[in-house]
PDB file of C-alpha atoms in Angstrom:
ATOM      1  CA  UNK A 997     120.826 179.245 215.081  1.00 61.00           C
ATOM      2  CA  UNK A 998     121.224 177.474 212.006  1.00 79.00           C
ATOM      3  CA  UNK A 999     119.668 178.037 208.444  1.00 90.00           C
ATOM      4  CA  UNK A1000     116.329 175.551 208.200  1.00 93.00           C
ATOM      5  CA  UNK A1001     115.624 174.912 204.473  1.00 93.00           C
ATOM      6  CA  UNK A1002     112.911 172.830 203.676  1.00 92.00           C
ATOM      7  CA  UNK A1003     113.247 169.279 201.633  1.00 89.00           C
ATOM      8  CA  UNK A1004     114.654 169.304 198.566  1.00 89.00           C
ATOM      9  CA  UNK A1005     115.214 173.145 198.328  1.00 91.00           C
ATOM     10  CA  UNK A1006     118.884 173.274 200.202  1.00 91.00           C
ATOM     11  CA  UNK A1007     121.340 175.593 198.441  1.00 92.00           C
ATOM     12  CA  UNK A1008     124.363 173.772 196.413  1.00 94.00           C
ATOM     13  CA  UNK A1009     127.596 173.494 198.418  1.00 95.00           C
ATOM     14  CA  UNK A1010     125.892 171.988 201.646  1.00 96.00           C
ATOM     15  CA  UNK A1011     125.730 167.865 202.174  1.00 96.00           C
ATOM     16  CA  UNK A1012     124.682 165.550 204.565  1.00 95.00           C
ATOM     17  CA  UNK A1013     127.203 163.066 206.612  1.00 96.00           C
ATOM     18  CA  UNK A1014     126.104 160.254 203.752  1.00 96.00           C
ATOM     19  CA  UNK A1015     126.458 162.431 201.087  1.00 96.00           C
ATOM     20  CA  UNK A1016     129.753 163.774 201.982  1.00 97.00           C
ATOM     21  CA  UNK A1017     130.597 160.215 202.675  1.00 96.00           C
ATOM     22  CA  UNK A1018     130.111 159.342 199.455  1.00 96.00           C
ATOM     23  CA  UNK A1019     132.183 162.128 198.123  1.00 96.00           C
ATOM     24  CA  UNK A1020     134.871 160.701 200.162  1.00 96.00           C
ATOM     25  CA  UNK A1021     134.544 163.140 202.796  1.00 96.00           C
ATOM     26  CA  UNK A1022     133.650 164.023 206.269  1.00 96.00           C
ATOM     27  CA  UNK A1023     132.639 166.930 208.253  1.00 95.00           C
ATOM     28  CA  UNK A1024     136.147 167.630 210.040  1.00 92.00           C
ATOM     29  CA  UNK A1025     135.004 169.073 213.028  1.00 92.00           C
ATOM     30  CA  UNK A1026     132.975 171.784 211.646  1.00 94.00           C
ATOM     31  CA  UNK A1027     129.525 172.932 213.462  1.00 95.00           C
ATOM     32  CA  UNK A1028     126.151 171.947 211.247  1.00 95.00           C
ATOM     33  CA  UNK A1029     125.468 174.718 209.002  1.00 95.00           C
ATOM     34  CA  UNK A1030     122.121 174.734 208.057  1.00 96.00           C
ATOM     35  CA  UNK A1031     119.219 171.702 209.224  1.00 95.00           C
ATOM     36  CA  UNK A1032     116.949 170.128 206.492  1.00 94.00           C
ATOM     37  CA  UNK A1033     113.007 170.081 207.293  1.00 94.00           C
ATOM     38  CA  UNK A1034     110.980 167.081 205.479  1.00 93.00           C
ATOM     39  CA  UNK A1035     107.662 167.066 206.420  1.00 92.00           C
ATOM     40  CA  UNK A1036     105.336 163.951 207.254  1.00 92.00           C
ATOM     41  CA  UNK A1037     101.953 163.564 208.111  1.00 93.00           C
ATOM     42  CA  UNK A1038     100.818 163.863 211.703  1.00 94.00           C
ATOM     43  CA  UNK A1039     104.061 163.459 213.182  1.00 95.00           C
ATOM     44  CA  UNK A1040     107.500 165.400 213.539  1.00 93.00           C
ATOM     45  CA  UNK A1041     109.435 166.272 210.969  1.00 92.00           C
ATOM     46  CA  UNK A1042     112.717 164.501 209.812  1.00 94.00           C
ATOM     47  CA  UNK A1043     115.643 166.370 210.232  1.00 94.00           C
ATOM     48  CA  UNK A1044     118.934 166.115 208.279  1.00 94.00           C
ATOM     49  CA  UNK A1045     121.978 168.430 209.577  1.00 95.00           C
ATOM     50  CA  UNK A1046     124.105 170.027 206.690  1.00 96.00           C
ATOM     51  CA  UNK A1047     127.740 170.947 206.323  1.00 97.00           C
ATOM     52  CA  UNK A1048     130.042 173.158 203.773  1.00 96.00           C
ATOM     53  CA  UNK A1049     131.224 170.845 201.279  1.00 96.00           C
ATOM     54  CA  UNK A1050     134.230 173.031 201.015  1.00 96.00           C
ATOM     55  CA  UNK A1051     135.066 172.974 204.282  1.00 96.00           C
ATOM     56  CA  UNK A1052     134.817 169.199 204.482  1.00 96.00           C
ATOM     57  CA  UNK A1053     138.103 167.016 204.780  1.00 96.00           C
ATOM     58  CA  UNK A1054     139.390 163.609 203.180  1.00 96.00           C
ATOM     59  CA  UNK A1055     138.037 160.521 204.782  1.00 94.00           C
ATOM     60  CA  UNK A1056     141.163 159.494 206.521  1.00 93.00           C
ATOM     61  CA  UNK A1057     142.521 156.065 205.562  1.00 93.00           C
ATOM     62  CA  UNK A1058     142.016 153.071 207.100  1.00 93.00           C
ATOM     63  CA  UNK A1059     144.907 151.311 208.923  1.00 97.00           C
ATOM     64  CA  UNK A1060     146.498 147.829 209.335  1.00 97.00           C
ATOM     65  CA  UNK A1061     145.330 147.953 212.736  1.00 97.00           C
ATOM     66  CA  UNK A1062     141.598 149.503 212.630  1.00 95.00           C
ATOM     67  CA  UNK A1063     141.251 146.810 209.882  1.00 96.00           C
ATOM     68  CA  UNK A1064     141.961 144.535 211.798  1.00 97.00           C
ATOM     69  CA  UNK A1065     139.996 145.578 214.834  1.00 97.00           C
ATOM     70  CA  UNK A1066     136.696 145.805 212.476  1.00 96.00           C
ATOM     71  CA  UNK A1067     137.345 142.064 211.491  1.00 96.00           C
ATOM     72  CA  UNK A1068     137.780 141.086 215.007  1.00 96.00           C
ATOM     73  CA  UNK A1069     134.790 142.632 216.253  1.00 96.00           C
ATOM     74  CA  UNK A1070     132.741 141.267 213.218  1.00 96.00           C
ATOM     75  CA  UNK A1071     133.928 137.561 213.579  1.00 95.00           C
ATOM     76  CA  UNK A1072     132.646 138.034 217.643  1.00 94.00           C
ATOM     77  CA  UNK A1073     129.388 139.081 215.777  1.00 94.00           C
ATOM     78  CA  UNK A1074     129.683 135.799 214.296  1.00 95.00           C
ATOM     79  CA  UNK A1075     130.382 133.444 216.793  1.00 95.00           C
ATOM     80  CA  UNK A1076     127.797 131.386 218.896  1.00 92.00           C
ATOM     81  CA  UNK A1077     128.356 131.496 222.643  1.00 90.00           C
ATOM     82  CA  UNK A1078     126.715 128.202 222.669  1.00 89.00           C
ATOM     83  CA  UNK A1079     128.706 125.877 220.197  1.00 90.00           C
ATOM     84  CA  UNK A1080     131.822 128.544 219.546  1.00 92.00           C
ATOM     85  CA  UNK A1081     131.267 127.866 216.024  1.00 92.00           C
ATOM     86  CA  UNK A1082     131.516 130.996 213.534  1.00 93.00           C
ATOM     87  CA  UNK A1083     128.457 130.429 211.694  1.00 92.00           C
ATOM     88  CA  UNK A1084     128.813 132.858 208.753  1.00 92.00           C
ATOM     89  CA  UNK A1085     126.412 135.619 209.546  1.00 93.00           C
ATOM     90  CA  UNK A1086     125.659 138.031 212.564  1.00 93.00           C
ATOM     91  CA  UNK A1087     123.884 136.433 215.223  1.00 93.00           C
ATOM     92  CA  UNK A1088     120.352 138.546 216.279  1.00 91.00           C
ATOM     93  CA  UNK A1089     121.186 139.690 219.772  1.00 90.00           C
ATOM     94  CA  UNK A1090     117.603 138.826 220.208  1.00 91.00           C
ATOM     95  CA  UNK A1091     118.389 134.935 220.166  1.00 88.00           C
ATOM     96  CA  UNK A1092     122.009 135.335 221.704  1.00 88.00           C
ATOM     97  CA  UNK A1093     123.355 131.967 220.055  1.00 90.00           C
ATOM     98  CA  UNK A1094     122.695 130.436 216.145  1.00 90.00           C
ATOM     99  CA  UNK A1095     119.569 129.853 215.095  1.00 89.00           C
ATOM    100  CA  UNK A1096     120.016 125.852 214.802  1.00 89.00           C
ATOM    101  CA  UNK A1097     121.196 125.920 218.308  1.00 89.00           C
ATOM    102  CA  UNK A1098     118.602 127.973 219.149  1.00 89.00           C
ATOM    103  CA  UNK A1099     115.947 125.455 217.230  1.00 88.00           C
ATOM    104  CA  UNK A1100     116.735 122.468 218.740  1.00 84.00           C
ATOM    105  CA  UNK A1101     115.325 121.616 221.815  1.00 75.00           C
ATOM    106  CA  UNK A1102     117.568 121.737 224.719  1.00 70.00           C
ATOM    107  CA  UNK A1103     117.680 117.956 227.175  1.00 57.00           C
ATOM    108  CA  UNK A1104     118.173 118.791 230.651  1.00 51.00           C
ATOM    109  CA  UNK A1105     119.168 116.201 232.688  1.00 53.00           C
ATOM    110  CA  UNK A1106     117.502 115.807 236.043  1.00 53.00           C
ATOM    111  CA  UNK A1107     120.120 115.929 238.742  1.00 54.00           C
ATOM    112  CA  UNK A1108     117.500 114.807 241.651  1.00 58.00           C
ATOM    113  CA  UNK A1109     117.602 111.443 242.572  1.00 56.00           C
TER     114      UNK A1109
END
């Protein structure tokens, strides 16, 4: 079982995935060391897993091709299924389409005669 230190009292030489990420550095495989405790009122406590920082590796470099992937996949974020239009900001996936297309009032034309 792992170490459980409470907030703000963890030993120097462990991180969390955010702060070896902004190091430059990520786990690299290796099992949680020790979990971080913070307390709150009448619920569970938050936990935070920690790792060795000198066991942690180099963030590895990003490629032509996952760059491009990550501006693909961000530009499909941006585009309205309704008027194909890449409106400049990701679309809530609780509206599904812009939010001028999904402002204005939709005209259905009556097909019965």
């Amino acid at each position: 079982m792992a170490d459980v230190y409470r907030w703000r009292l963890a030993p120097d030489g462990l991180a969390t995935r955010r702060q070896l990420r902004a190091l430059g550095l990520r786990p690299g495989g290796q099992d949680v060391v020790a979990e971080l405790h913070r307390p709150r009122r009448r619920r569970a406590p938050l936990v935070a897993y920690l790792y060795r920082v000198d066991r942690a590796k180099p963030v590895r470099p990003m490629t032509p091709a996952r760059t491009a992937a990550l501006a693909a996949a961000m530009r499909a974020r941006r585009t309205c299924l309704n008027c194909r239009t890449d409106v400049g900001y990701c679309i809530p996936r609780s509206l599904g389409m812009c939010v001028p297309c999904h402002d204005t009032p939709q005209t259905w034309k009556d097909t019965t005669p």
